[in-house]
Amino acid sequence: KKRNGIKMGLFERLLGEEPSLFDQWGHDDPGEFGEYLITYALENNNIGGYLKVLKNLYIPIGYGKTTEIDVIMIHRKGIFVFESKNYSGWIFGSRNDRYWTQSLKGGQKNRFYNPILQNQTHINALSRILKIDSDKFISMIIFSERCTLKKVPEDEQNLMIMKRKDVVDNTNAKLFSLDDRIFTEKEVDELYEKLKMYSDVNEEIKQKHINDFKK
């Protein structure tokens, strides 16, 4: 059975994001768990058309540094770049603010880097490596079910912001709105193979990325 295009059962349970499930499914890191949920949503015949999915890519951006991309879906109609955010509380932010705000109960507020700008860095890096114009990419900002999007930008032609439960429906809706197929199935496969090497990286590269990020 399906609900809103998503297979019911496991995925529906996981949408609750109960902490105990992190350990049961080998995803004790909430960030990694969020990427797993997005990947699960995009696969299993939930999305129409020919596509390939990759997660946890470390793309070089120069000066020996990398940028980490959560999930990419290469589709005949474009390349969807997913940035997963696992925040609770109320979320506030505008298109051009450098930082967005997480507001928690009790009045605590935390800042985090604007995910739109963050994902644009990812898209710029992919555009350079793949030699594909940035207008062929769609930026998908995905928040967990534990937060409320109080004030965030409206969707644009190449930008969508949503809760994780809406990934399948919104991705299919965006694909339906895109008239032209810009890649052949062969080109989708070629792009997948070209990016796959950035997904299968060793622990040394991952640790270097973490160290660079902390600096």
Short mmCIF file of C-alpha atoms in Angstrom, two decimals:
data_model
loop_
_atom_site.label_atom_id
_atom_site.label_comp_id
_atom_site.label_asym_id
_atom_site.label_seq_id
_atom_site.Cartn_x
_atom_site.Cartn_y
_atom_site.Cartn_z
CA LYS A 1 0.00 0.00 0.00
CA LYS A 2 1.08 3.57 -0.59
CA ARG A 3 0.20 6.90 0.92
CA ASN A 4 1.09 10.07 -1.01
CA GLY A 5 3.32 7.98 -3.25
CA ILE A 6 5.40 6.61 -0.33
CA LYS A 7 5.31 2.96 0.56
CA MET A 8 3.69 2.54 3.95
CA GLY A 9 5.29 0.55 6.73
CA LEU A 10 8.97 1.04 7.41
CA PHE A 11 9.27 4.50 5.90
CA GLU A 12 6.12 5.71 7.65
CA ARG A 13 7.54 4.54 10.97
CA LEU A 14 10.87 6.17 10.29
CA LEU A 15 9.20 9.51 9.62
CA GLY A 16 8.60 9.75 13.35
CA GLU A 17 12.37 9.82 13.85
CA GLU A 18 12.21 8.08 17.20
CA PRO A 19 15.74 8.13 18.68
CA SER A 20 15.60 4.40 19.43
CA LEU A 21 15.32 3.67 15.71
CA PHE A 22 18.70 5.32 15.07
CA ASP A 23 20.39 2.39 16.80
CA GLN A 24 18.08 -0.28 15.39
CA TRP A 25 18.89 0.66 11.82
CA GLY A 26 22.56 1.49 12.24
CA HIS A 27 22.05 5.25 11.90
CA ASP A 28 22.85 6.64 15.35
CA ASP A 29 23.89 9.95 13.75
CA PRO A 30 20.70 12.04 13.12
CA GLY A 31 22.34 13.67 10.09
CA GLU A 32 23.17 10.35 8.50
CA PHE A 33 19.71 9.09 9.41
CA GLY A 34 18.08 12.03 7.64
CA GLU A 35 20.06 11.33 4.49
CA TYR A 36 19.01 7.69 4.68
CA LEU A 37 15.34 8.71 4.84
CA ILE A 38 15.67 10.98 1.81
CA THR A 39 17.46 8.30 -0.16
CA TYR A 40 14.78 5.77 0.79
CA ALA A 41 12.07 8.20 -0.36
CA LEU A 42 13.69 8.77 -3.76
CA GLU A 43 14.22 5.10 -4.47
CA ASN A 44 11.79 2.15 -4.33
CA ASN A 45 9.87 3.34 -7.41
CA ASN A 46 8.48 6.39 -5.61
CA ILE A 47 9.70 8.91 -8.20
CA GLY A 48 8.59 8.86 -11.83
CA GLY A 49 11.10 8.66 -14.65
CA TYR A 50 14.64 7.41 -15.10
CA LEU A 51 16.97 8.40 -12.26
CA LYS A 52 20.04 7.57 -10.20
CA VAL A 53 20.65 8.47 -6.55
CA LEU A 54 23.91 9.10 -4.67
CA LYS A 55 24.51 10.15 -1.07
CA ASN A 56 27.38 11.48 1.02
CA LEU A 57 29.51 12.98 -1.73
CA TYR A 58 32.73 14.89 -1.00
CA ILE A 59 33.23 17.31 -3.88
CA PRO A 60 36.51 19.24 -4.21
CA ILE A 61 36.17 23.04 -4.12
CA GLY A 62 39.82 24.01 -4.43
CA TYR A 63 42.77 24.56 -2.08
CA GLY A 64 42.59 20.92 -1.02
CA LYS A 65 39.15 21.38 0.53
CA THR A 66 35.87 19.57 -0.09
CA THR A 67 32.18 20.27 0.36
CA GLU A 68 29.90 17.45 1.54
CA ILE A 69 26.62 16.90 -0.30
CA ASP A 70 23.92 14.89 1.46
CA VAL A 71 21.96 13.41 -1.46
CA ILE A 72 21.86 13.88 -5.25
CA MET A 73 19.20 12.62 -7.63
CA ILE A 74 20.25 12.63 -11.29
CA HIS A 75 17.09 12.62 -13.39
CA ARG A 76 16.47 13.05 -17.09
CA LYS A 77 14.85 16.40 -16.26
CA GLY A 78 17.62 17.77 -14.07
CA ILE A 79 19.92 17.24 -11.11
CA PHE A 80 18.25 17.54 -7.70
CA VAL A 81 20.63 18.43 -4.84
CA PHE A 82 19.27 17.69 -1.36
CA GLU A 83 20.47 19.37 1.82
CA SER A 84 19.08 17.67 4.94
CA LYS A 85 18.55 19.60 8.19
CA ASN A 86 17.65 17.75 11.40
CA TYR A 87 16.49 20.59 13.64
CA SER A 88 13.66 20.84 16.14
CA GLY A 89 11.87 24.02 17.21
CA TRP A 90 10.77 26.95 15.05
CA ILE A 91 12.83 27.86 11.99
CA PHE A 92 13.20 31.42 10.70
CA GLY A 93 15.27 32.70 7.78
CA SER A 94 15.23 34.70 4.56
CA ARG A 95 16.72 34.11 1.11
CA ASN A 96 19.83 36.21 1.62
CA ASP A 97 20.43 36.07 5.38
CA ARG A 98 23.84 34.61 6.12
CA TYR A 99 22.39 32.78 9.13
CA TRP A 100 18.98 31.35 9.96
CA THR A 101 17.54 30.98 13.47
CA GLN A 102 16.31 27.97 15.41
CA SER A 103 13.99 28.98 18.26
CA LEU A 104 13.44 26.43 21.04
CA LYS A 105 11.12 26.25 24.04
CA GLY A 106 12.28 28.38 26.90
CA GLY A 107 13.49 31.13 24.63
CA GLN A 108 16.76 29.51 23.54
CA LYS A 109 17.84 30.56 20.06
CA ASN A 110 20.58 29.10 17.88
CA ARG A 111 21.99 30.28 14.57
CA PHE A 112 22.94 28.04 11.65
CA TYR A 113 24.34 28.80 8.23
CA ASN A 114 21.72 29.61 5.59
CA PRO A 115 20.99 26.21 3.92
CA ILE A 116 20.15 27.94 0.62
CA LEU A 117 23.63 29.48 0.46
CA GLN A 118 25.12 26.19 1.65
CA ASN A 119 23.41 24.21 -1.08
CA GLN A 120 24.36 26.81 -3.68
CA THR A 121 28.00 26.10 -2.83
CA HIS A 122 27.28 22.43 -3.52
CA ILE A 123 25.61 23.24 -6.84
CA ASN A 124 28.46 25.52 -7.92
CA ALA A 125 30.97 22.75 -7.20
CA LEU A 126 28.91 20.18 -9.14
CA SER A 127 28.41 22.59 -12.03
CA ARG A 128 32.16 23.10 -12.31
CA ILE A 129 33.05 19.40 -12.11
CA LEU A 130 30.32 18.19 -14.46
CA LYS A 131 30.59 21.22 -16.81
CA ILE A 132 26.81 21.70 -16.62
CA ASP A 133 25.10 25.09 -16.25
CA SER A 134 23.78 25.75 -12.74
CA ASP A 135 20.26 26.30 -14.08
CA LYS A 136 20.04 22.54 -14.69
CA PHE A 137 20.15 21.97 -10.91
CA ILE A 138 17.28 22.15 -8.41
CA SER A 139 18.11 22.98 -4.80
CA MET A 140 16.05 20.93 -2.34
CA ILE A 141 16.23 21.99 1.34
CA ILE A 142 14.72 19.29 3.56
CA PHE A 143 13.85 19.76 7.24
CA SER A 144 12.92 17.02 9.71
CA GLU A 145 9.45 16.44 11.08
CA ARG A 146 10.58 17.69 14.49
CA CYS A 147 10.59 21.37 13.48
CA THR A 148 8.09 24.01 12.35
CA LEU A 149 8.96 26.19 9.36
CA LYS A 150 7.63 29.47 10.74
CA LYS A 151 9.14 31.91 8.25
CA VAL A 152 11.21 30.67 5.32
CA PRO A 153 11.37 31.72 1.65
CA GLU A 154 8.71 30.68 -0.85
CA ASP A 155 9.64 28.08 -3.46
CA GLU A 156 11.30 29.35 -6.62
CA GLN A 157 11.96 27.79 -10.01
CA ASN A 158 15.15 26.09 -8.88
CA LEU A 159 14.59 26.06 -5.12
CA MET A 160 12.21 24.13 -2.86
CA ILE A 161 12.06 24.09 0.95
CA MET A 162 9.98 21.40 2.66
CA LYS A 163 9.51 18.89 5.47
CA ARG A 164 10.81 15.40 4.93
CA LYS A 165 7.34 13.84 4.61
CA ASP A 166 6.76 15.94 1.47
CA VAL A 167 9.88 14.88 -0.44
CA VAL A 168 8.16 12.38 -2.73
CA ASP A 169 5.10 14.48 -3.56
CA ASN A 170 7.03 17.72 -4.07
CA THR A 171 9.77 16.10 -6.13
CA ASN A 172 7.21 14.45 -8.40
CA ALA A 173 5.31 17.73 -8.69
CA LYS A 174 8.49 19.58 -9.66
CA LEU A 175 9.32 16.93 -12.26
CA PHE A 176 5.80 17.19 -13.68
CA SER A 177 6.27 20.96 -14.07
CA LEU A 178 9.52 20.50 -16.02
CA ASP A 179 8.56 19.94 -19.65
CA ASP A 180 11.88 19.11 -21.22
CA ARG A 181 14.12 16.13 -20.69
CA ILE A 182 17.64 17.55 -20.73
CA PHE A 183 19.55 14.27 -20.32
CA THR A 184 19.28 10.92 -22.06
CA GLU A 185 19.30 7.73 -19.99
CA LYS A 186 22.88 7.17 -21.13
CA GLU A 187 23.86 10.66 -19.94
CA VAL A 188 22.21 10.02 -16.56
CA ASP A 189 24.31 6.87 -16.23
CA GLU A 190 27.46 8.72 -17.26
CA LEU A 191 26.88 11.50 -14.73
CA TYR A 192 26.23 8.90 -12.05
CA GLU A 193 29.49 7.10 -12.80
CA LYS A 194 31.40 10.38 -12.83
CA LEU A 195 30.07 11.36 -9.40
CA LYS A 196 30.24 7.91 -7.84
CA MET A 197 33.96 8.28 -7.18
CA TYR A 198 33.18 11.21 -4.85
CA SER A 199 30.78 9.04 -2.86
CA ASP A 200 33.15 6.12 -2.32
CA VAL A 201 35.79 8.06 -0.35
CA ASN A 202 38.07 6.77 2.38
CA GLU A 203 37.99 7.79 6.04
CA GLU A 204 41.03 10.05 5.60
CA ILE A 205 39.13 12.33 3.20
CA LYS A 206 36.09 12.37 5.49
CA GLN A 207 38.19 13.29 8.52
CA LYS A 208 40.00 16.02 6.60
CA HIS A 209 36.64 17.49 5.59
CA ILE A 210 35.53 17.50 9.25
CA ASN A 211 38.76 19.17 10.35
CA ASP A 212 38.48 21.83 7.63
CA PHE A 213 34.87 22.46 8.64
CA LYS A 214 35.83 22.95 12.31
CA LYS A 215 38.54 25.43 11.30
#
